[in-house]
Amino acid sequence: MTPFVPTLRPATLVLAIGLASCAGDLTLPDGSAVGLDLTVVDGNGQVGTVGQALPDSIVVEVTSEDGNPVARRRVAFLASGGGAEGFDPDTALTNSEGRAYTRWVLGTAPGPYVAQARIVATGDTVVKAVSLQADALPGGPDTVRAVGPTSQAGVRGEALPEPLTVMVVDRFGNPVGGVEVEWKVPDDDHGELSEDRTVTGADGISSVTWTLGGGAGLQRAEARVGDTNGSPVDFTAVVFF
């Protein structure tokens, strides 16, 4: 009986020989991050405004053990903590310089923010994360509102029991400091205020004392903050004697 001898077509034979000859050198894509390092190049420690992207991009760099940039490695950006908004994009591939870019969009609460960047790896590979920090400031003045009573009873020529108080907040309801408030008594016989202009503190609050005029009945005062919502805030005093 004649033994069976497999025949190979020329193309198949060439492929088989090629694979056999380079089997020791064949390297498949490695999904692990062993031997790679990740560092923050730019954009860390920025100060921005709530609800907005930081002014500059976050830039990280992936390098090999010998310090050379590594292209086409995926990096994930992870926001953490209360009020954190996130990144756009939240994952990015490194370019030919080994760098990945993203924009950090802050949440709606002012204060410090923390996040991480890490190389995306397969399997059980553990990759050291790099930390990212930013600080968010309140937005611009959006709304002014009264804090405390807007109507009180008082005596002619005397100060009301409680000061007139307003708070200025941004569009997310965060207090806004450093905002000028203009106070006014529309009629001459409605008394006088302790100050014509004040500036809100860090808590967004500002107040004045109202000494009533000599007329009986209803007296009025107001607080204005530019063209913000709720401006002007009206206050009234009922004078019985």
PDB file of C-alpha atoms in Angstrom:
ATOM      1  CA  MET A   1       0.000   0.000   0.000  1.00  0.00           C
ATOM      2  CA  THR A   2       1.400   3.390  -1.015  1.00  0.00           C
ATOM      3  CA  PRO A   3       1.667   5.805   1.979  1.00  0.00           C
ATOM      4  CA  PHE A   4      -0.303   9.068   1.778  1.00  0.00           C
ATOM      5  CA  VAL A   5       1.878  12.120   1.202  1.00  0.00           C
ATOM      6  CA  PRO A   6       0.123  15.504   1.529  1.00  0.00           C
ATOM      7  CA  THR A   7       0.714  17.947  -1.268  1.00  0.00           C
ATOM      8  CA  LEU A   8       0.984  21.680  -0.758  1.00  0.00           C
ATOM      9  CA  ARG A   9       0.229  24.315  -3.283  1.00  0.00           C
ATOM     10  CA  PRO A  10       3.091  26.774  -3.858  1.00  0.00           C
ATOM     11  CA  ALA A  11       1.434  29.655  -1.945  1.00  0.00           C
ATOM     12  CA  THR A  12       0.571  27.408   0.996  1.00  0.00           C
ATOM     13  CA  LEU A  13       4.079  25.991   1.023  1.00  0.00           C
ATOM     14  CA  VAL A  14       5.635  29.452   1.118  1.00  0.00           C
ATOM     15  CA  LEU A  15       3.357  30.493   4.020  1.00  0.00           C
ATOM     16  CA  ALA A  16       4.152  27.349   5.982  1.00  0.00           C
ATOM     17  CA  ILE A  17       7.888  27.801   5.486  1.00  0.00           C
ATOM     18  CA  GLY A  18       7.641  31.487   6.444  1.00  0.00           C
ATOM     19  CA  LEU A  19       5.768  30.764   9.660  1.00  0.00           C
ATOM     20  CA  ALA A  20       8.169  27.997  10.590  1.00  0.00           C
ATOM     21  CA  SER A  21      11.219  30.150   9.970  1.00  0.00           C
ATOM     22  CA  CYS A  22       9.997  33.122  12.055  1.00  0.00           C
ATOM     23  CA  ALA A  23       8.087  31.288  14.762  1.00  0.00           C
ATOM     24  CA  GLY A  24      10.633  32.372  17.326  1.00  0.00           C
ATOM     25  CA  ASP A  25      10.329  36.055  16.306  1.00  0.00           C
ATOM     26  CA  LEU A  26       6.536  36.329  15.850  1.00  0.00           C
ATOM     27  CA  THR A  27       5.128  38.879  18.319  1.00  0.00           C
ATOM     28  CA  LEU A  28       1.398  39.319  18.786  1.00  0.00           C
ATOM     29  CA  PRO A  29      -0.091  42.604  20.078  1.00  0.00           C
ATOM     30  CA  ASP A  30       0.338  42.784  23.838  1.00  0.00           C
ATOM     31  CA  GLY A  31      -2.694  44.081  25.735  1.00  0.00           C
ATOM     32  CA  SER A  32      -0.820  44.315  29.008  1.00  0.00           C
ATOM     33  CA  ALA A  33       0.842  47.455  30.298  1.00  0.00           C
ATOM     34  CA  VAL A  34       3.865  45.758  31.813  1.00  0.00           C
ATOM     35  CA  GLY A  35       6.969  47.897  31.393  1.00  0.00           C
ATOM     36  CA  LEU A  36       5.025  51.043  30.491  1.00  0.00           C
ATOM     37  CA  ASP A  37       5.022  54.292  32.414  1.00  0.00           C
ATOM     38  CA  LEU A  38       2.373  57.029  32.486  1.00  0.00           C
ATOM     39  CA  THR A  39       3.078  60.645  33.423  1.00  0.00           C
ATOM     40  CA  VAL A  40       1.150  63.918  33.360  1.00  0.00           C
ATOM     41  CA  VAL A  41       2.717  66.346  30.887  1.00  0.00           C
ATOM     42  CA  ASP A  42       0.371  69.331  31.036  1.00  0.00           C
ATOM     43  CA  GLY A  43      -2.947  70.607  32.375  1.00  0.00           C
ATOM     44  CA  ASN A  44      -2.742  69.405  35.968  1.00  0.00           C
ATOM     45  CA  GLY A  45      -3.672  71.727  38.849  1.00  0.00           C
ATOM     46  CA  GLN A  46      -5.814  74.136  36.821  1.00  0.00           C
ATOM     47  CA  VAL A  47      -8.468  76.484  38.168  1.00  0.00           C
ATOM     48  CA  GLY A  48     -11.750  76.683  36.266  1.00  0.00           C
ATOM     49  CA  THR A  49     -15.427  77.574  36.533  1.00  0.00           C
ATOM     50  CA  VAL A  50     -18.196  75.237  37.653  1.00  0.00           C
ATOM     51  CA  GLY A  51     -20.000  73.468  34.821  1.00  0.00           C
ATOM     52  CA  GLN A  52     -17.321  74.322  32.258  1.00  0.00           C
ATOM     53  CA  ALA A  53     -14.270  72.664  30.729  1.00  0.00           C
ATOM     54  CA  LEU A  54     -10.904  73.660  32.145  1.00  0.00           C
ATOM     55  CA  PRO A  55      -9.051  76.235  30.030  1.00  0.00           C
ATOM     56  CA  ASP A  56      -6.317  73.823  28.893  1.00  0.00           C
ATOM     57  CA  SER A  57      -6.308  70.187  27.823  1.00  0.00           C
ATOM     58  CA  ILE A  58      -5.081  67.424  30.110  1.00  0.00           C
ATOM     59  CA  VAL A  59      -2.037  65.803  28.469  1.00  0.00           C
ATOM     60  CA  VAL A  60      -0.486  62.502  29.573  1.00  0.00           C
ATOM     61  CA  GLU A  61       2.394  60.531  28.084  1.00  0.00           C
ATOM     62  CA  VAL A  62       3.017  56.787  27.817  1.00  0.00           C
ATOM     63  CA  THR A  63       6.649  55.673  27.618  1.00  0.00           C
ATOM     64  CA  SER A  64       8.482  52.359  27.554  1.00  0.00           C
ATOM     65  CA  GLU A  65      11.046  51.192  30.099  1.00  0.00           C
ATOM     66  CA  ASP A  66      13.809  52.877  28.133  1.00  0.00           C
ATOM     67  CA  GLY A  67      11.910  56.178  28.037  1.00  0.00           C
ATOM     68  CA  ASN A  68      10.711  56.065  24.431  1.00  0.00           C
ATOM     69  CA  PRO A  69       7.164  57.245  23.614  1.00  0.00           C
ATOM     70  CA  VAL A  70       4.635  54.497  22.927  1.00  0.00           C
ATOM     71  CA  ALA A  71       1.960  55.164  20.307  1.00  0.00           C
ATOM     72  CA  ARG A  72      -1.568  53.757  20.031  1.00  0.00           C
ATOM     73  CA  ARG A  73      -1.995  52.893  23.684  1.00  0.00           C
ATOM     74  CA  ARG A  74      -5.412  53.619  25.119  1.00  0.00           C
ATOM     75  CA  VAL A  75      -5.597  55.811  28.230  1.00  0.00           C
ATOM     76  CA  ALA A  76      -8.720  56.123  30.397  1.00  0.00           C
ATOM     77  CA  PHE A  77      -9.596  59.269  32.366  1.00  0.00           C
ATOM     78  CA  LEU A  78     -11.721  58.715  35.463  1.00  0.00           C
ATOM     79  CA  ALA A  79     -13.399  61.479  37.460  1.00  0.00           C
ATOM     80  CA  SER A  80     -14.158  60.826  41.111  1.00  0.00           C
ATOM     81  CA  GLY A  81     -15.728  62.538  44.087  1.00  0.00           C
ATOM     82  CA  GLY A  82     -19.004  64.353  44.541  1.00  0.00           C
ATOM     83  CA  GLY A  83     -20.160  66.688  41.807  1.00  0.00           C
ATOM     84  CA  ALA A  84     -17.588  65.410  39.309  1.00  0.00           C
ATOM     85  CA  GLU A  85     -18.677  65.878  35.713  1.00  0.00           C
ATOM     86  CA  GLY A  86     -16.150  63.966  33.606  1.00  0.00           C
ATOM     87  CA  PHE A  87     -13.823  64.016  30.626  1.00  0.00           C
ATOM     88  CA  ASP A  88     -14.350  64.556  26.920  1.00  0.00           C
ATOM     89  CA  PRO A  89     -13.265  62.095  25.645  1.00  0.00           C
ATOM     90  CA  ASP A  90     -13.060  59.714  28.609  1.00  0.00           C
ATOM     91  CA  THR A  91     -10.596  57.475  26.724  1.00  0.00           C
ATOM     92  CA  ALA A  92      -7.984  58.471  24.149  1.00  0.00           C
ATOM     93  CA  LEU A  93      -5.234  56.830  22.082  1.00  0.00           C
ATOM     94  CA  THR A  94      -1.666  58.066  22.353  1.00  0.00           C
ATOM     95  CA  ASN A  95      -0.237  59.705  19.246  1.00  0.00           C
ATOM     96  CA  SER A  96       3.202  59.198  17.681  1.00  0.00           C
ATOM     97  CA  GLU A  97       4.707  61.154  20.576  1.00  0.00           C
ATOM     98  CA  GLY A  98       3.077  58.826  23.092  1.00  0.00           C
ATOM     99  CA  ARG A  99       0.683  61.531  24.242  1.00  0.00           C
ATOM    100  CA  ALA A 100      -3.073  61.424  24.858  1.00  0.00           C
ATOM    101  CA  TYR A 101      -5.290  64.496  25.187  1.00  0.00           C
ATOM    102  CA  THR A 102      -8.639  65.191  26.839  1.00  0.00           C
ATOM    103  CA  ARG A 103     -10.693  68.064  28.277  1.00  0.00           C
ATOM    104  CA  TRP A 104     -11.830  67.984  31.900  1.00  0.00           C
ATOM    105  CA  VAL A 105     -15.382  69.281  32.388  1.00  0.00           C
ATOM    106  CA  LEU A 106     -15.948  70.326  35.997  1.00  0.00           C
ATOM    107  CA  GLY A 107     -19.093  69.618  37.974  1.00  0.00           C
ATOM    108  CA  THR A 108     -21.551  72.155  39.359  1.00  0.00           C
ATOM    109  CA  ALA A 109     -20.096  72.470  42.872  1.00  0.00           C
ATOM    110  CA  PRO A 110     -17.157  74.784  43.637  1.00  0.00           C
ATOM    111  CA  GLY A 111     -14.075  73.430  45.371  1.00  0.00           C
ATOM    112  CA  PRO A 112     -11.321  70.868  44.720  1.00  0.00           C
ATOM    113  CA  TYR A 113     -11.709  68.058  42.183  1.00  0.00           C
ATOM    114  CA  VAL A 114      -9.655  64.874  41.834  1.00  0.00           C
ATOM    115  CA  ALA A 115      -9.403  62.343  39.021  1.00  0.00           C
ATOM    116  CA  GLN A 116      -7.140  59.638  37.613  1.00  0.00           C
ATOM    117  CA  ALA A 117      -5.589  58.667  34.315  1.00  0.00           C
ATOM    118  CA  ARG A 118      -4.508  55.079  33.663  1.00  0.00           C
ATOM    119  CA  ILE A 119      -3.402  52.911  30.766  1.00  0.00           C
ATOM    120  CA  VAL A 120      -6.130  50.527  29.621  1.00  0.00           C
ATOM    121  CA  ALA A 121      -4.758  46.983  29.986  1.00  0.00           C
ATOM    122  CA  THR A 122      -6.155  43.487  29.479  1.00  0.00           C
ATOM    123  CA  GLY A 123      -6.185  40.573  31.864  1.00  0.00           C
ATOM    124  CA  ASP A 124      -5.023  41.037  35.427  1.00  0.00           C
ATOM    125  CA  THR A 125      -2.334  43.596  34.668  1.00  0.00           C
ATOM    126  CA  VAL A 126      -2.122  46.211  37.408  1.00  0.00           C
ATOM    127  CA  VAL A 127      -1.322  49.703  36.147  1.00  0.00           C
ATOM    128  CA  LYS A 128      -0.258  52.535  38.414  1.00  0.00           C
ATOM    129  CA  ALA A 129      -2.680  55.449  38.071  1.00  0.00           C
ATOM    130  CA  VAL A 130      -1.575  59.069  37.943  1.00  0.00           C
ATOM    131  CA  SER A 131      -3.557  61.649  39.893  1.00  0.00           C
ATOM    132  CA  LEU A 132      -5.149  64.772  38.456  1.00  0.00           C
ATOM    133  CA  GLN A 133      -6.298  67.804  40.438  1.00  0.00           C
ATOM    134  CA  ALA A 134      -8.332  70.907  39.657  1.00  0.00           C
ATOM    135  CA  ASP A 135     -10.232  73.630  41.488  1.00  0.00           C
ATOM    136  CA  ALA A 136     -13.630  75.015  40.521  1.00  0.00           C
ATOM    137  CA  LEU A 137     -14.769  78.559  41.244  1.00  0.00           C
ATOM    138  CA  PRO A 138     -18.407  79.713  41.259  1.00  0.00           C
ATOM    139  CA  GLY A 139     -19.818  81.089  38.032  1.00  0.00           C
ATOM    140  CA  GLY A 140     -20.836  84.677  37.415  1.00  0.00           C
ATOM    141  CA  PRO A 141     -23.791  86.286  39.205  1.00  0.00           C
ATOM    142  CA  ASP A 142     -27.052  84.885  37.882  1.00  0.00           C
ATOM    143  CA  THR A 143     -29.713  85.535  40.530  1.00  0.00           C
ATOM    144  CA  VAL A 144     -30.193  87.799  43.532  1.00  0.00           C
ATOM    145  CA  ARG A 145     -32.710  86.979  46.242  1.00  0.00           C
ATOM    146  CA  ALA A 146     -33.672  88.162  49.700  1.00  0.00           C
ATOM    147  CA  VAL A 147     -32.380  86.388  52.777  1.00  0.00           C
ATOM    148  CA  GLY A 148     -34.661  86.925  55.745  1.00  0.00           C
ATOM    149  CA  PRO A 149     -37.823  89.048  55.860  1.00  0.00           C
ATOM    150  CA  THR A 150     -38.732  91.391  53.019  1.00  0.00           C
ATOM    151  CA  SER A 151     -41.431  93.100  55.075  1.00  0.00           C
ATOM    152  CA  GLN A 152     -41.114  94.353  58.657  1.00  0.00           C
ATOM    153  CA  ALA A 153     -42.975  96.600  61.053  1.00  0.00           C
ATOM    154  CA  GLY A 154     -41.117  99.552  62.518  1.00  0.00           C
ATOM    155  CA  VAL A 155     -41.159 102.913  64.231  1.00  0.00           C
ATOM    156  CA  ARG A 156     -40.630 106.276  62.524  1.00  0.00           C
ATOM    157  CA  GLY A 157     -37.038 107.479  62.716  1.00  0.00           C
ATOM    158  CA  GLU A 158     -35.722 104.176  64.059  1.00  0.00           C
ATOM    159  CA  ALA A 159     -33.838 101.286  62.472  1.00  0.00           C
ATOM    160  CA  LEU A 160     -35.770  98.147  61.600  1.00  0.00           C
ATOM    161  CA  PRO A 161     -35.251  95.148  63.900  1.00  0.00           C
ATOM    162  CA  GLU A 162     -33.458  93.154  61.179  1.00  0.00           C
ATOM    163  CA  PRO A 163     -31.110  94.317  58.405  1.00  0.00           C
ATOM    164  CA  LEU A 164     -32.037  94.091  54.734  1.00  0.00           C
ATOM    165  CA  THR A 165     -30.108  91.115  53.375  1.00  0.00           C
ATOM    166  CA  VAL A 166     -29.646  89.630  49.908  1.00  0.00           C
ATOM    167  CA  MET A 167     -27.683  86.712  48.462  1.00  0.00           C
ATOM    168  CA  VAL A 168     -26.190  86.493  44.969  1.00  0.00           C
ATOM    169  CA  VAL A 169     -25.789  83.035  43.389  1.00  0.00           C
ATOM    170  CA  ASP A 170     -24.587  81.611  40.080  1.00  0.00           C
ATOM    171  CA  ARG A 171     -26.756  79.548  37.722  1.00  0.00           C
ATOM    172  CA  PHE A 172     -26.188  76.441  39.850  1.00  0.00           C
ATOM    173  CA  GLY A 173     -27.147  78.146  43.104  1.00  0.00           C
ATOM    174  CA  ASN A 174     -23.584  78.597  44.389  1.00  0.00           C
ATOM    175  CA  PRO A 175     -22.904  81.798  46.379  1.00  0.00           C
ATOM    176  CA  VAL A 176     -20.908  84.391  44.440  1.00  0.00           C
ATOM    177  CA  GLY A 177     -18.606  86.761  46.305  1.00  0.00           C
ATOM    178  CA  GLY A 178     -17.253  90.119  45.202  1.00  0.00           C
ATOM    179  CA  VAL A 179     -20.495  91.277  43.549  1.00  0.00           C
ATOM    180  CA  GLU A 180     -21.580  94.891  43.982  1.00  0.00           C
ATOM    181  CA  VAL A 181     -25.086  95.495  45.325  1.00  0.00           C
ATOM    182  CA  GLU A 182     -26.763  98.880  44.888  1.00  0.00           C
ATOM    183  CA  TRP A 183     -29.186  99.883  47.658  1.00  0.00           C
ATOM    184  CA  LYS A 184     -31.798 102.596  47.269  1.00  0.00           C
ATOM    185  CA  VAL A 185     -34.750 104.234  49.014  1.00  0.00           C
ATOM    186  CA  PRO A 186     -37.015 105.492  46.191  1.00  0.00           C
ATOM    187  CA  ASP A 187     -38.712 108.269  48.180  1.00  0.00           C
ATOM    188  CA  ASP A 188     -37.031 110.919  50.308  1.00  0.00           C
ATOM    189  CA  ASP A 189     -39.420 110.460  53.240  1.00  0.00           C
ATOM    190  CA  HIS A 190     -38.773 106.697  53.397  1.00  0.00           C
ATOM    191  CA  GLY A 191     -35.691 107.038  55.537  1.00  0.00           C
ATOM    192  CA  GLU A 192     -32.102 106.155  54.733  1.00  0.00           C
ATOM    193  CA  LEU A 193     -29.860 103.119  54.390  1.00  0.00           C
ATOM    194  CA  SER A 194     -26.535 102.602  56.141  1.00  0.00           C
ATOM    195  CA  GLU A 195     -24.779 102.239  52.757  1.00  0.00           C
ATOM    196  CA  ASP A 196     -25.614 102.955  49.122  1.00  0.00           C
ATOM    197  CA  ARG A 197     -23.340 100.209  47.757  1.00  0.00           C
ATOM    198  CA  THR A 198     -22.012  96.999  49.261  1.00  0.00           C
ATOM    199  CA  VAL A 199     -20.084  93.962  48.038  1.00  0.00           C
ATOM    200  CA  THR A 200     -21.089  90.364  48.684  1.00  0.00           C
ATOM    201  CA  GLY A 201     -18.832  88.232  50.847  1.00  0.00           C
ATOM    202  CA  ALA A 202     -17.594  84.734  50.063  1.00  0.00           C
ATOM    203  CA  ASP A 203     -21.012  83.459  51.176  1.00  0.00           C
ATOM    204  CA  GLY A 204     -22.692  85.619  48.517  1.00  0.00           C
ATOM    205  CA  ILE A 205     -24.437  87.700  51.184  1.00  0.00           C
ATOM    206  CA  SER A 206     -24.594  91.452  51.693  1.00  0.00           C
ATOM    207  CA  SER A 207     -26.772  93.576  53.971  1.00  0.00           C
ATOM    208  CA  VAL A 208     -27.559  97.109  55.140  1.00  0.00           C
ATOM    209  CA  THR A 209     -29.453  98.723  58.000  1.00  0.00           C
ATOM    210  CA  TRP A 210     -32.630 100.653  57.201  1.00  0.00           C
ATOM    211  CA  THR A 211     -33.560 103.621  59.387  1.00  0.00           C
ATOM    212  CA  LEU A 212     -37.155 104.559  58.637  1.00  0.00           C
ATOM    213  CA  GLY A 213     -38.402 107.983  57.583  1.00  0.00           C
ATOM    214  CA  GLY A 214     -40.881 110.188  59.382  1.00  0.00           C
ATOM    215  CA  GLY A 215     -44.024 109.262  57.459  1.00  0.00           C
ATOM    216  CA  ALA A 216     -46.593 106.742  58.647  1.00  0.00           C
ATOM    217  CA  GLY A 217     -47.835 103.907  56.449  1.00  0.00           C
ATOM    218  CA  LEU A 218     -45.808 101.894  53.920  1.00  0.00           C
ATOM    219  CA  GLN A 219     -42.166 102.667  53.153  1.00  0.00           C
ATOM    220  CA  ARG A 220     -40.016 101.011  50.485  1.00  0.00           C
ATOM    221  CA  ALA A 221     -36.377 100.152  49.773  1.00  0.00           C
ATOM    222  CA  GLU A 222     -34.694  98.032  47.118  1.00  0.00           C
ATOM    223  CA  ALA A 223     -31.486  96.192  46.233  1.00  0.00           C
ATOM    224  CA  ARG A 224     -30.190  95.942  42.658  1.00  0.00           C
ATOM    225  CA  VAL A 225     -27.535  93.707  41.109  1.00  0.00           C
ATOM    226  CA  GLY A 226     -27.239  94.694  37.465  1.00  0.00           C
ATOM    227  CA  ASP A 227     -29.490  92.701  35.157  1.00  0.00           C
ATOM    228  CA  THR A 228     -29.457  89.499  37.209  1.00  0.00           C
ATOM    229  CA  ASN A 229     -32.609  87.484  37.753  1.00  0.00           C
ATOM    230  CA  GLY A 230     -34.650  88.750  40.699  1.00  0.00           C
ATOM    231  CA  SER A 231     -33.253  92.282  40.542  1.00  0.00           C
ATOM    232  CA  PRO A 232     -34.421  94.542  42.058  1.00  0.00           C
ATOM    233  CA  VAL A 233     -35.296  92.912  45.372  1.00  0.00           C
ATOM    234  CA  ASP A 234     -38.043  94.940  47.058  1.00  0.00           C
ATOM    235  CA  PHE A 235     -38.314  95.508  50.808  1.00  0.00           C
ATOM    236  CA  THR A 236     -41.196  97.160  52.651  1.00  0.00           C
ATOM    237  CA  ALA A 237     -41.726  98.524  56.133  1.00  0.00           C
ATOM    238  CA  VAL A 238     -45.072  99.193  57.788  1.00  0.00           C
ATOM    239  CA  VAL A 239     -44.862 102.251  60.040  1.00  0.00           C
ATOM    240  CA  PHE A 240     -47.693 102.543  62.575  1.00  0.00           C
ATOM    241  CA  PHE A 241     -46.429 105.427  64.722  1.00  0.00           C
TER     242      PHE A 241
END
